[in-house]
Amino acid sequence: MSINRPIIFPKTNSGNFVSTEPNKLAFNDGWQYAPAPESTDHVTIDQRYKLFIGGEFVAPEAGRHFETINPATEEQLSSVALAGEADVDRAVKAARKAYNGVWSKMPASERSKYIYRIARILQERAREFAVIESLDGGKPIRESRDIDIPLAAAHFFYYAGWADKLEYAFPGRHAVPLGVAGQIIPWNFPLLMCAWKIAPALACGNTVVLKPAETTPLTAMKLAEVIRDAGLPPGVVNIVTGAGETGAAIVNHPDIDKIAFTGSTEVGRIIQKAIAGTGKRYTLELGGKAANIIFADAAIDEAVEGIVNGIFFNQGHVCCAGSRLFVQESVADEVIRKLRDRMETLIVGDPLDKNTDIGAINSASQLETIESYLKLGQEEGAQMYQSSCAVPDRGYWCRPTIFTGVSQSNRIVQEEIFGPVLAIQTFRTLEEGLSKANNTPYGLSGGIWTDKGAKIFKMTQGIRAGVIWANTFNKFDPTSPFGGYKESGFGREGGLHGLGAYVRLEA
Amino acid sequence: MSLAAVPVSTQMPDLGQVTRVDEVGVKERVARFQSRSIKKESKVEALKMVLSMIDLTTLEGQDTPGKVRQLCQKALHLHDSMPGLPHVAAVCVYPTMVGVAKQALGDNDIKVASVATAFPSGMTPRQIKLEETRIAVDDGADEIDMVISRGAFLQGEYGFVFDEIAAIKEACGKAHLKVILETGELGTLDRIRRASVLAMHAGADFIKTSTGKIQPAATMPVTLVMLQAIRDYYYETGRMVGMKPAGGISKAKLAVHYLVMLRETLGQAWMTKEWFRFGASSLANDVLMQLQKQATGVYQSADYFSKD
């Protein structure tokens, strides 16, 4: 049976689809895991957060604030300062002063000591950061504890090491810092994106003004505390909270030398237009619609695990998520069957529960976007399958979802959904797989699953994407550059390449 | 133990069609199982389930009828000062001890499992293996734990291994057959997967990792690969095959992680002693100690638990 033939699932009362195929495994009754919530006793979240400018926490000039909520309960966690143009100007002035006065003049070996100190304090306070990240953003504690926070610390450690070795990074050239960097980051990996942005900028001798996303400002404000405690000279790092208006103030500020943005392709376009002709440098890390390609000769069970890690990691709020699955037709039925059984074992719910696999959708508006795509997919005639798990009454939730019976012309295949939603197609030949994988305006990442080394090389050479994983997916490391082709962005972050985005090379 | 409803078709499978295994991926999956946090009532439930799945084992050259009778006593009375405990699934002994164990266990539903086929090496002619199996069954063994001919398997003589398992299965009659792959001698996860497929197609009721005489014995990655093979065989044929990791599982926490792996790979239907066993000698006492800790909040000295 080819998967292109529709598989009919009868609808149950709950509205979910249940397979009636024979020899089905049963995952739902019997022995269950008791709740194992991570304690929040050791965490303090202030009722109100100010802006971090010039080494101090200062109130926003216009006195405006916005709420940040816990997406798993819809309860308010804190109230956060809304930075206006005047606040951004103040932050840029502080950054410029720190750049001219201290940071650009400091011996590089001294700079690296400060960055190491940030890394160490982050490690010491890792548990606290993990809990806050999960509270504010909805991601499961398993991920914030095992991935986000350790990786953020690792980025600081890694770039701290480069600070006094730039002459080896660019042999025969002289690397000069750019000045003040304006950095705007998304809500999917709040602290990790802070680290991706701040660590290389500081290592190269720049100062920064950073804006976290409006739904996830808390770990950035906690990082401000760490930066203060690490004794960084005032103004080297400034953190201003707010939404699009604050971001625009950073992008349009005349005294900023470089813009680093991670977020949607739509906003990336606006930024690129805004800074055209200003001489500002920029790196943009934008959307993606990665192809995850499973060949018939792959280790199928591990590939199924890779599909799960590719699309359900961080609720699918991952720009490099493997959201388009291509399965070679002879193993398509097997892969989909195993994937559905695996989906049944995914636990959706309380992000603070150590057994949770999929946490809360980050915000009401993102949930709305995802749900509109679920509706669209069904209207387009695709077959939707969701796992049968229960989800809490309050908060924003989306069950892991796959669509079969789709083609390249479906919008759910073309557009970035940024949720736990996978579109599955089949292919026959390597050439067909390659051509379909590249048939997208995006080019951020990709995955290949095969037991044959030669096939891996052929595919990696052919796929137009910045990061390609072979027999694994969504693996990150500070030493590895990350970034996109085509509409997925410009420039690279991470590794040696990430340094290049924060220096001017002179003879 | 209920017999599988589906008749076994003993046809040599095409091992070239068996899916490949990626060791890195297997280890990552295992790490995920081990990151599950099992607390409170689900821990107590799991620990009791572990007890009920143990094949209490003594396989020593120095075994005596007295020692086997002691083991059977332990099988029947794990820790009588703690009420509500299940008893173990079976005792596992050498063929010469089957009669002793059978008599000691009486009418209880604890099974007597006998190793056979020149355990642990399997290096003896087939007619002797068959005769040994028949004798153990005649003496009352409910289950036979055979070893495969690893040398033949490694040489690629799959047909020989297949025929041997099928012949032993026939010699078992009503007794259930557990097929020991001795995974520590197979070397790669790919071979373990293929050996699992071969054994199931040849009629195995259970597949089992190890004799316990070779290191490494049971590990979670090896067991996962075998569970996945069982799942694929079930998808294909509808016949359930049991799994027995044996050797090296002596701690309660590790055993609970095996249950997590079982639950998330084969689902709830396999979570009984009919379909999953731990081959272990010292695991029971650690589980008892953990249950005592759950009940009282403190650990008791090891001297409170009988060692047989």
JSON list of C-alpha atoms in Angstrom, two decimals, chain A residues 22-37 142 145-146 296-302 305 308-309 334 337-338 341-342 345-347 354-357 449 451 471-472 475, chain B residues 19-23 25-26 28-29 32 35-43 45-46 49 190 193 228 231-232 234-238 256 259-271:
[
{"chain": "A", "resi": 22, "resn": "PRO", "atom": "CA", "xyz": [-4.54, -4.74, 12.93]},
{"chain": "A", "resi": 23, "resn": "ASN", "atom": "CA", "xyz": [-1.91, -5.65, 15.49]},
{"chain": "A", "resi": 24, "resn": "LYS", "atom": "CA", "xyz": [-1.95, -2.22, 17.02]},
{"chain": "A", "resi": 25, "resn": "LEU", "atom": "CA", "xyz": [0.06, -1.52, 20.13]},
{"chain": "A", "resi": 26, "resn": "ALA", "atom": "CA", "xyz": [-1.72, -0.11, 23.18]},
{"chain": "A", "resi": 27, "resn": "PHE", "atom": "CA", "xyz": [0.00, 2.65, 25.09]},
{"chain": "A", "resi": 28, "resn": "ASN", "atom": "CA", "xyz": [-2.69, 4.31, 27.11]},
{"chain": "A", "resi": 29, "resn": "ASP", "atom": "CA", "xyz": [-4.00, 2.12, 29.92]},
{"chain": "A", "resi": 30, "resn": "GLY", "atom": "CA", "xyz": [-2.14, 0.41, 32.71]},
{"chain": "A", "resi": 31, "resn": "TRP", "atom": "CA", "xyz": [1.00, 1.65, 34.39]},
{"chain": "A", "resi": 32, "resn": "GLN", "atom": "CA", "xyz": [1.37, 5.45, 34.14]},
{"chain": "A", "resi": 33, "resn": "TYR", "atom": "CA", "xyz": [4.04, 7.89, 35.29]},
{"chain": "A", "resi": 34, "resn": "ALA", "atom": "CA", "xyz": [3.02, 9.91, 38.34]},
{"chain": "A", "resi": 35, "resn": "PRO", "atom": "CA", "xyz": [3.52, 13.68, 38.06]},
{"chain": "A", "resi": 36, "resn": "ALA", "atom": "CA", "xyz": [7.15, 14.60, 38.73]},
{"chain": "A", "resi": 37, "resn": "PRO", "atom": "CA", "xyz": [7.15, 18.39, 38.83]},
{"chain": "A", "resi": 142, "resn": "ARG", "atom": "CA", "xyz": [13.73, 18.36, 30.26]},
{"chain": "A", "resi": 145, "resn": "ARG", "atom": "CA", "xyz": [17.47, 21.76, 31.77]},
{"chain": "A", "resi": 146, "resn": "ASP", "atom": "CA", "xyz": [19.35, 19.50, 29.34]},
{"chain": "A", "resi": 296, "resn": "ALA", "atom": "CA", "xyz": [14.68, 2.96, 2.53]},
{"chain": "A", "resi": 297, "resn": "ASP", "atom": "CA", "xyz": [18.10, 1.76, 3.66]},
{"chain": "A", "resi": 298, "resn": "ALA", "atom": "CA", "xyz": [18.08, 3.93, 6.78]},
{"chain": "A", "resi": 299, "resn": "ALA", "atom": "CA", "xyz": [18.00, 2.55, 10.30]},
{"chain": "A", "resi": 300, "resn": "ILE", "atom": "CA", "xyz": [14.23, 2.98, 10.40]},
{"chain": "A", "resi": 301, "resn": "ASP", "atom": "CA", "xyz": [13.66, 3.01, 14.16]},
{"chain": "A", "resi": 302, "resn": "GLU", "atom": "CA", "xyz": [16.34, 5.59, 14.73]},
{"chain": "A", "resi": 305, "resn": "GLU", "atom": "CA", "xyz": [13.18, 9.00, 16.53]},
{"chain": "A", "resi": 308, "resn": "VAL", "atom": "CA", "xyz": [10.17, 13.10, 16.41]},
{"chain": "A", "resi": 309, "resn": "ASN", "atom": "CA", "xyz": [13.22, 15.13, 17.48]},
{"chain": "A", "resi": 334, "resn": "GLU", "atom": "CA", "xyz": [6.35, 1.29, 8.01]},
{"chain": "A", "resi": 337, "resn": "ARG", "atom": "CA", "xyz": [3.03, 3.39, 11.41]},
{"chain": "A", "resi": 338, "resn": "LYS", "atom": "CA", "xyz": [6.02, 3.55, 13.72]},
{"chain": "A", "resi": 341, "resn": "ASP", "atom": "CA", "xyz": [2.96, 4.59, 17.67]},
{"chain": "A", "resi": 342, "resn": "ARG", "atom": "CA", "xyz": [5.83, 6.74, 18.86]},
{"chain": "A", "resi": 345, "resn": "THR", "atom": "CA", "xyz": [4.06, 7.79, 23.89]},
{"chain": "A", "resi": 346, "resn": "LEU", "atom": "CA", "xyz": [4.76, 11.53, 23.81]},
{"chain": "A", "resi": 347, "resn": "ILE", "atom": "CA", "xyz": [3.54, 13.25, 26.95]},
{"chain": "A", "resi": 354, "resn": "LYS", "atom": "CA", "xyz": [10.21, 16.14, 34.26]},
{"chain": "A", "resi": 355, "resn": "ASN", "atom": "CA", "xyz": [8.40, 13.58, 32.12]},
{"chain": "A", "resi": 356, "resn": "THR", "atom": "CA", "xyz": [6.80, 16.08, 29.77]},
{"chain": "A", "resi": 357, "resn": "ASP", "atom": "CA", "xyz": [7.93, 15.72, 26.16]},
{"chain": "A", "resi": 449, "resn": "TRP", "atom": "CA", "xyz": [18.76, 9.22, 6.92]},
{"chain": "A", "resi": 451, "resn": "ASP", "atom": "CA", "xyz": [23.07, 3.65, 5.94]},
{"chain": "A", "resi": 471, "resn": "ASN", "atom": "CA", "xyz": [21.36, 10.28, 10.74]},
{"chain": "A", "resi": 472, "resn": "THR", "atom": "CA", "xyz": [20.50, 12.77, 13.44]},
{"chain": "A", "resi": 475, "resn": "LYS", "atom": "CA", "xyz": [21.93, 18.86, 17.16]},
{"chain": "B", "resi": 19, "resn": "THR", "atom": "CA", "xyz": [16.17, -2.99, 9.10]},
{"chain": "B", "resi": 20, "resn": "ARG", "atom": "CA", "xyz": [19.57, -1.58, 9.99]},
{"chain": "B", "resi": 21, "resn": "VAL", "atom": "CA", "xyz": [20.35, -0.36, 13.49]},
{"chain": "B", "resi": 22, "resn": "ASP", "atom": "CA", "xyz": [22.17, 2.86, 14.28]},
{"chain": "B", "resi": 23, "resn": "GLU", "atom": "CA", "xyz": [24.02, 2.49, 17.55]},
{"chain": "B", "resi": 25, "resn": "GLY", "atom": "CA", "xyz": [20.52, 6.62, 17.82]},
{"chain": "B", "resi": 26, "resn": "VAL", "atom": "CA", "xyz": [19.78, 3.60, 20.00]},
{"chain": "B", "resi": 28, "resn": "GLU", "atom": "CA", "xyz": [20.14, 8.38, 22.54]},
{"chain": "B", "resi": 29, "resn": "ARG", "atom": "CA", "xyz": [16.76, 6.72, 22.79]},
{"chain": "B", "resi": 32, "resn": "ARG", "atom": "CA", "xyz": [15.57, 9.36, 27.01]},
{"chain": "B", "resi": 35, "resn": "SER", "atom": "CA", "xyz": [15.56, 10.49, 31.98]},
{"chain": "B", "resi": 36, "resn": "ARG", "atom": "CA", "xyz": [11.99, 9.51, 32.88]},
{"chain": "B", "resi": 37, "resn": "SER", "atom": "CA", "xyz": [11.32, 10.34, 36.48]},
{"chain": "B", "resi": 38, "resn": "ILE", "atom": "CA", "xyz": [9.34, 7.55, 38.19]},
{"chain": "B", "resi": 39, "resn": "LYS", "atom": "CA", "xyz": [8.09, 8.59, 41.58]},
{"chain": "B", "resi": 40, "resn": "LYS", "atom": "CA", "xyz": [5.63, 7.71, 44.33]},
{"chain": "B", "resi": 41, "resn": "GLU", "atom": "CA", "xyz": [2.76, 5.38, 43.48]},
{"chain": "B", "resi": 42, "resn": "SER", "atom": "CA", "xyz": [4.00, 4.71, 39.95]},
{"chain": "B", "resi": 43, "resn": "LYS", "atom": "CA", "xyz": [7.34, 3.69, 41.45]},
{"chain": "B", "resi": 45, "resn": "GLU", "atom": "CA", "xyz": [3.61, -0.18, 41.18]},
{"chain": "B", "resi": 46, "resn": "ALA", "atom": "CA", "xyz": [6.68, -0.60, 38.99]},
{"chain": "B", "resi": 49, "resn": "MET", "atom": "CA", "xyz": [5.76, -5.45, 38.71]},
{"chain": "B", "resi": 190, "resn": "ASP", "atom": "CA", "xyz": [22.74, -5.24, 13.60]},
{"chain": "B", "resi": 193, "resn": "ARG", "atom": "CA", "xyz": [18.48, -7.54, 15.47]},
{"chain": "B", "resi": 228, "resn": "GLN", "atom": "CA", "xyz": [11.93, -3.31, 18.39]},
{"chain": "B", "resi": 231, "resn": "ARG", "atom": "CA", "xyz": [7.36, -5.12, 17.69]},
{"chain": "B", "resi": 232, "resn": "ASP", "atom": "CA", "xyz": [8.11, -5.48, 13.98]},
{"chain": "B", "resi": 234, "resn": "TYR", "atom": "CA", "xyz": [4.10, -8.48, 15.89]},
{"chain": "B", "resi": 235, "resn": "TYR", "atom": "CA", "xyz": [3.16, -5.87, 13.28]},
{"chain": "B", "resi": 236, "resn": "GLU", "atom": "CA", "xyz": [3.89, -8.44, 10.62]},
{"chain": "B", "resi": 237, "resn": "THR", "atom": "CA", "xyz": [2.39, -11.61, 12.11]},
{"chain": "B", "resi": 238, "resn": "GLY", "atom": "CA", "xyz": [0.18, -10.65, 15.03]},
{"chain": "B", "resi": 256, "resn": "VAL", "atom": "CA", "xyz": [12.30, 0.34, 36.41]},
{"chain": "B", "resi": 259, "resn": "LEU", "atom": "CA", "xyz": [9.92, -1.12, 32.28]},
{"chain": "B", "resi": 260, "resn": "VAL", "atom": "CA", "xyz": [9.82, 2.43, 30.93]},
{"chain": "B", "resi": 261, "resn": "MET", "atom": "CA", "xyz": [11.53, 1.17, 27.79]},
{"chain": "B", "resi": 262, "resn": "LEU", "atom": "CA", "xyz": [9.09, -1.73, 27.51]},
{"chain": "B", "resi": 263, "resn": "ARG", "atom": "CA", "xyz": [6.07, 0.51, 28.00]},
{"chain": "B", "resi": 264, "resn": "GLU", "atom": "CA", "xyz": [7.16, 3.01, 25.37]},
{"chain": "B", "resi": 265, "resn": "THR", "atom": "CA", "xyz": [8.28, 0.42, 22.83]},
{"chain": "B", "resi": 266, "resn": "LEU", "atom": "CA", "xyz": [5.75, -2.42, 22.99]},
{"chain": "B", "resi": 267, "resn": "GLY", "atom": "CA", "xyz": [2.98, -0.85, 25.03]},
{"chain": "B", "resi": 268, "resn": "GLN", "atom": "CA", "xyz": [0.87, -2.11, 27.91]},
{"chain": "B", "resi": 269, "resn": "ALA", "atom": "CA", "xyz": [0.06, -5.58, 26.54]},
{"chain": "B", "resi": 270, "resn": "TRP", "atom": "CA", "xyz": [3.62, -6.73, 27.22]},
{"chain": "B", "resi": 271, "resn": "MET", "atom": "CA", "xyz": [3.75, -5.47, 30.79]}
]
